PDB file of C-alpha atoms and ligand atoms in Angstrom:
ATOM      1  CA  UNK A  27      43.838   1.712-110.281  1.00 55.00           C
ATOM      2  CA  UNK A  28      42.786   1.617-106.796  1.00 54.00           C
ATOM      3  CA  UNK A  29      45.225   4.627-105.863  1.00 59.00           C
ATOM      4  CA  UNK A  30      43.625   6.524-108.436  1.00 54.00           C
ATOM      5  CA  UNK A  31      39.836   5.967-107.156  1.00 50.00           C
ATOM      6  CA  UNK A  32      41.233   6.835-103.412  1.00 50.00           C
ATOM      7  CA  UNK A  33      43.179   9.833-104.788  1.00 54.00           C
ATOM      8  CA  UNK A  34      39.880  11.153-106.850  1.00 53.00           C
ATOM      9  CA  UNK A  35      37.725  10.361-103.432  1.00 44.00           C
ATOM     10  CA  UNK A  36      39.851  12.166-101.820  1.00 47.00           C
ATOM     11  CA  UNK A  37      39.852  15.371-104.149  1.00 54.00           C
ATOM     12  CA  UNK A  38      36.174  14.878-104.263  1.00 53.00           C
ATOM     13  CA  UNK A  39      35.235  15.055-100.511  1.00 52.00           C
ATOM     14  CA  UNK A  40      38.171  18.066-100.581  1.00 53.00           C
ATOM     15  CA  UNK A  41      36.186  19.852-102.998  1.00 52.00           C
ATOM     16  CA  UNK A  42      32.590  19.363-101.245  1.00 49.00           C
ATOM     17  CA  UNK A  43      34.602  20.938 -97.698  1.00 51.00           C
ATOM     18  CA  UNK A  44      36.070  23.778 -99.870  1.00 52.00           C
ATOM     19  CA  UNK A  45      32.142  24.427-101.112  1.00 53.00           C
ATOM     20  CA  UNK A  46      30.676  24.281 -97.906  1.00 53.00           C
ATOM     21  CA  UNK A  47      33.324  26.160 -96.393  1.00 52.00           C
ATOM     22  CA  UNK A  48      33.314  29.221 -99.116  1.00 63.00           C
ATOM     23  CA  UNK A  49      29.268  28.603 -98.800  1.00 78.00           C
ATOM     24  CA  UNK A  50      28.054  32.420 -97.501  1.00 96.00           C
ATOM     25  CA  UNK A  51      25.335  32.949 -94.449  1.00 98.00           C
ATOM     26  CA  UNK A  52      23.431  35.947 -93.905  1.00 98.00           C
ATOM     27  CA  UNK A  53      21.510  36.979 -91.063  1.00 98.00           C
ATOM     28  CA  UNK A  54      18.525  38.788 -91.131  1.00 98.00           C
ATOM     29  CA  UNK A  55      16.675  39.993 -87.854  1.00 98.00           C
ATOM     30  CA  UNK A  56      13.137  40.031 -87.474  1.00 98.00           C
ATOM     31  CA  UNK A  57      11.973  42.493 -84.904  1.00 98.00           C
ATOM     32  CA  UNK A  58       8.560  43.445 -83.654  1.00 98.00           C
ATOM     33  CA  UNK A  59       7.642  44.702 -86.598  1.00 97.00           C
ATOM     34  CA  UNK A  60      10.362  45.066 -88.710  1.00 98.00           C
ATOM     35  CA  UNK A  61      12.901  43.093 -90.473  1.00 98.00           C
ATOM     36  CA  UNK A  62      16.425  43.994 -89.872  1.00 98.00           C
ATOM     37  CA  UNK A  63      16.205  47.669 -88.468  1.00 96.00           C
ATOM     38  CA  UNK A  64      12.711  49.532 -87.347  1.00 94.00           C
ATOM     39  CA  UNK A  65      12.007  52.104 -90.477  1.00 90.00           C
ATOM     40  CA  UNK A  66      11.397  51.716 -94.088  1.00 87.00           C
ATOM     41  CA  UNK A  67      11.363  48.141 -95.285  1.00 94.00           C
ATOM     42  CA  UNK A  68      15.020  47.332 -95.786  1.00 97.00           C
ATOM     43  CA  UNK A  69      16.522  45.595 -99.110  1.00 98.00           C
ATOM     44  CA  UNK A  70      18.684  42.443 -98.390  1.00 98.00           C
ATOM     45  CA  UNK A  71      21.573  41.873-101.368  1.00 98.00           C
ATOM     46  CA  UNK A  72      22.785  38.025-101.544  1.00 98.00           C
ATOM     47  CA  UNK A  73      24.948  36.119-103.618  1.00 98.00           C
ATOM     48  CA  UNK A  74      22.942  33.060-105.037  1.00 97.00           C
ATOM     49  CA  UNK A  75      23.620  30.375-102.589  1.00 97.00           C
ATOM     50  CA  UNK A  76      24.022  32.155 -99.863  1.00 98.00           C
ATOM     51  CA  UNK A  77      21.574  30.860 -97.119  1.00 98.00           C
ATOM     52  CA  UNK A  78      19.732  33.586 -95.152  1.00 98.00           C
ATOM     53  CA  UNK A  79      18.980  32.913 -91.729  1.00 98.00           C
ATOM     54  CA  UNK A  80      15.828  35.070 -90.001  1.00 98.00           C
ATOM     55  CA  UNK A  81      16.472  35.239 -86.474  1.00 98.00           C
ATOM     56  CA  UNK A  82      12.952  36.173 -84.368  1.00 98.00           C
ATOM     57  CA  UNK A  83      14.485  38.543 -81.955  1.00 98.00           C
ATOM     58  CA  UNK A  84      11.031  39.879 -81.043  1.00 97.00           C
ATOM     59  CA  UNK A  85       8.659  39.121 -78.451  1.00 98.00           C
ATOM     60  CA  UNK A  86       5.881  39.029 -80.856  1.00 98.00           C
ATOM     61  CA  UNK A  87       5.064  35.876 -83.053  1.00 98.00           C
ATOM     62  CA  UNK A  88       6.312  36.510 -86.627  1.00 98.00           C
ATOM     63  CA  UNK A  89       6.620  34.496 -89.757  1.00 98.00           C
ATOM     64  CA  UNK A  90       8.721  35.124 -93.385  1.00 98.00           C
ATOM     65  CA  UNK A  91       6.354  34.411 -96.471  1.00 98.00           C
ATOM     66  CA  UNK A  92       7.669  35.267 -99.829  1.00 98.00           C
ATOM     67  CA  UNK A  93       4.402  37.311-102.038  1.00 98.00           C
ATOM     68  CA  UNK A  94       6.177  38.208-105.282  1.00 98.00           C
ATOM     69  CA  UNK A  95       9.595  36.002-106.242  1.00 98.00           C
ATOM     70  CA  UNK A  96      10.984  33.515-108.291  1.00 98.00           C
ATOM     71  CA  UNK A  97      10.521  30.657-105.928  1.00 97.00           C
ATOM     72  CA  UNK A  98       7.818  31.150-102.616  1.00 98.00           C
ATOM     73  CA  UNK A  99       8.632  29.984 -99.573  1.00 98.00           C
ATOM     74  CA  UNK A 100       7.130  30.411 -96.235  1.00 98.00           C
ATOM     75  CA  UNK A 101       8.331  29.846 -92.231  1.00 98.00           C
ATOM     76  CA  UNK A 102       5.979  28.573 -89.838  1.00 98.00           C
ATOM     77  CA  UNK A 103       4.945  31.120 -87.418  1.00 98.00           C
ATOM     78  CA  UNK A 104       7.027  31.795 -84.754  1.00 98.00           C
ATOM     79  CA  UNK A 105       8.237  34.083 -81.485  1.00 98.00           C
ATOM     80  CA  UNK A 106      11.928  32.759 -81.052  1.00 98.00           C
ATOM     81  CA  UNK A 107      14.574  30.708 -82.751  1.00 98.00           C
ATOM     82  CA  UNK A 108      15.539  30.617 -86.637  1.00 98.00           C
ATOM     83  CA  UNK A 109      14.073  30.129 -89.971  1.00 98.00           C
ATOM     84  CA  UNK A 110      16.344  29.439 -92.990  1.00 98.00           C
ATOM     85  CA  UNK A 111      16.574  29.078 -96.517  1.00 98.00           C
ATOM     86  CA  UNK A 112      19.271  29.065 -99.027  1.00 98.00           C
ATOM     87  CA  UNK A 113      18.481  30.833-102.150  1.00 98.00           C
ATOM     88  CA  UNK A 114      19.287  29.514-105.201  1.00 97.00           C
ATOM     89  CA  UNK A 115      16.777  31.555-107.724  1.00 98.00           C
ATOM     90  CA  UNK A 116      18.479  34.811-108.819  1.00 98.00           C
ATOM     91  CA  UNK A 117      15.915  37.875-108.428  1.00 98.00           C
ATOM     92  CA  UNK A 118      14.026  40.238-106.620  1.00 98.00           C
ATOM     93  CA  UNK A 119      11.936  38.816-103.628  1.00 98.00           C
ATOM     94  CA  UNK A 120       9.345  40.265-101.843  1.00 98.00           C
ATOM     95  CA  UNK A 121       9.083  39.138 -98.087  1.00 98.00           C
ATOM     96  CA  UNK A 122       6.493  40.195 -95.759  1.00 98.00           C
ATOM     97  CA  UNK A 123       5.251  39.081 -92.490  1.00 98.00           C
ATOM     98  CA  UNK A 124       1.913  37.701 -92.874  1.00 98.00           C
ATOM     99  CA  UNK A 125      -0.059  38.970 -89.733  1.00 98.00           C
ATOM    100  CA  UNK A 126       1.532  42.709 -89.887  1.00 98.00           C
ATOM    101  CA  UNK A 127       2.029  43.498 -93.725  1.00 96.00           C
ATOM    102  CA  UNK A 128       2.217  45.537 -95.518  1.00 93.00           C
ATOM    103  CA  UNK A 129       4.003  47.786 -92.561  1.00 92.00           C
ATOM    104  CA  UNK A 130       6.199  44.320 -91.978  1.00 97.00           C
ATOM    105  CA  UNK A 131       8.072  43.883 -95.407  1.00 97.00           C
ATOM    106  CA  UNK A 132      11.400  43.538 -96.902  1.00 98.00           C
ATOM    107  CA  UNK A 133      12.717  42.945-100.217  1.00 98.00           C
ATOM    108  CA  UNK A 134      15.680  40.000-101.074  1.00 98.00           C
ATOM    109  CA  UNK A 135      17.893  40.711-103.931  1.00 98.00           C
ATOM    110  CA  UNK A 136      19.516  37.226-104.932  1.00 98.00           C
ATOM    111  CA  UNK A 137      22.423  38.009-107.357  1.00 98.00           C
ATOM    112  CA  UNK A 138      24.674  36.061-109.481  1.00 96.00           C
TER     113      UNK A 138
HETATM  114 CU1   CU B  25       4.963  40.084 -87.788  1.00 95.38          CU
END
């Protein structure tokens, strides 16, 4: 009995490293004032679960505030370092910076 509760432990805490391990990151770069690449506002595709990760590249202070999306979420404003947020909502999301939309905008496409 105990050999079976260590043995199911054991396949349990295999199975969380196998998640987290398969679990996919994207990066998305926030410029001054663009996300990703200077141009049109770029769309992002995602797998649900993926976590994106907005790196502030610029030297301008930034933030990433959903306006339109299944779930909202927001960063605090910022000039350096990361923001991120694992997606978990399937959808269309549309992300803008708050201080220089609508030129500052990008769209998230969370699929299954
Ligand atoms: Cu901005």
């Amino acid at each position: 009995m105990r050999k079976l509760l260590v043995a199911s432990l054991i396949a349990a805490a295999s199975a969380v490293l196998a998640t987290q391990a398969l679990a996919a990151t994207r990066s998305v770069k926030v410029g001054d004032d663009y996300f990703v690449r200077k141009g049109s506002a770029p769309t992002v595709t995602v797998k649900k679960g993926t976590t994106v990760t907005w790196r502030f590249a610029g030297r301008d202070m930034h933030n990433v505030a959903v306006t339109k999306g299944p779930v909202k979420f927001h960063s605090s404003y910022k000039t350096s370092g990361t923001y991120s947020k694992r997606v978990t909502r399937t959808g269309t999301y549309t992300i803008v910076c708050s201080i220089h939309e609508p030129d500052m905008r990008m769209k998230l496409r969370v699929t299954r």
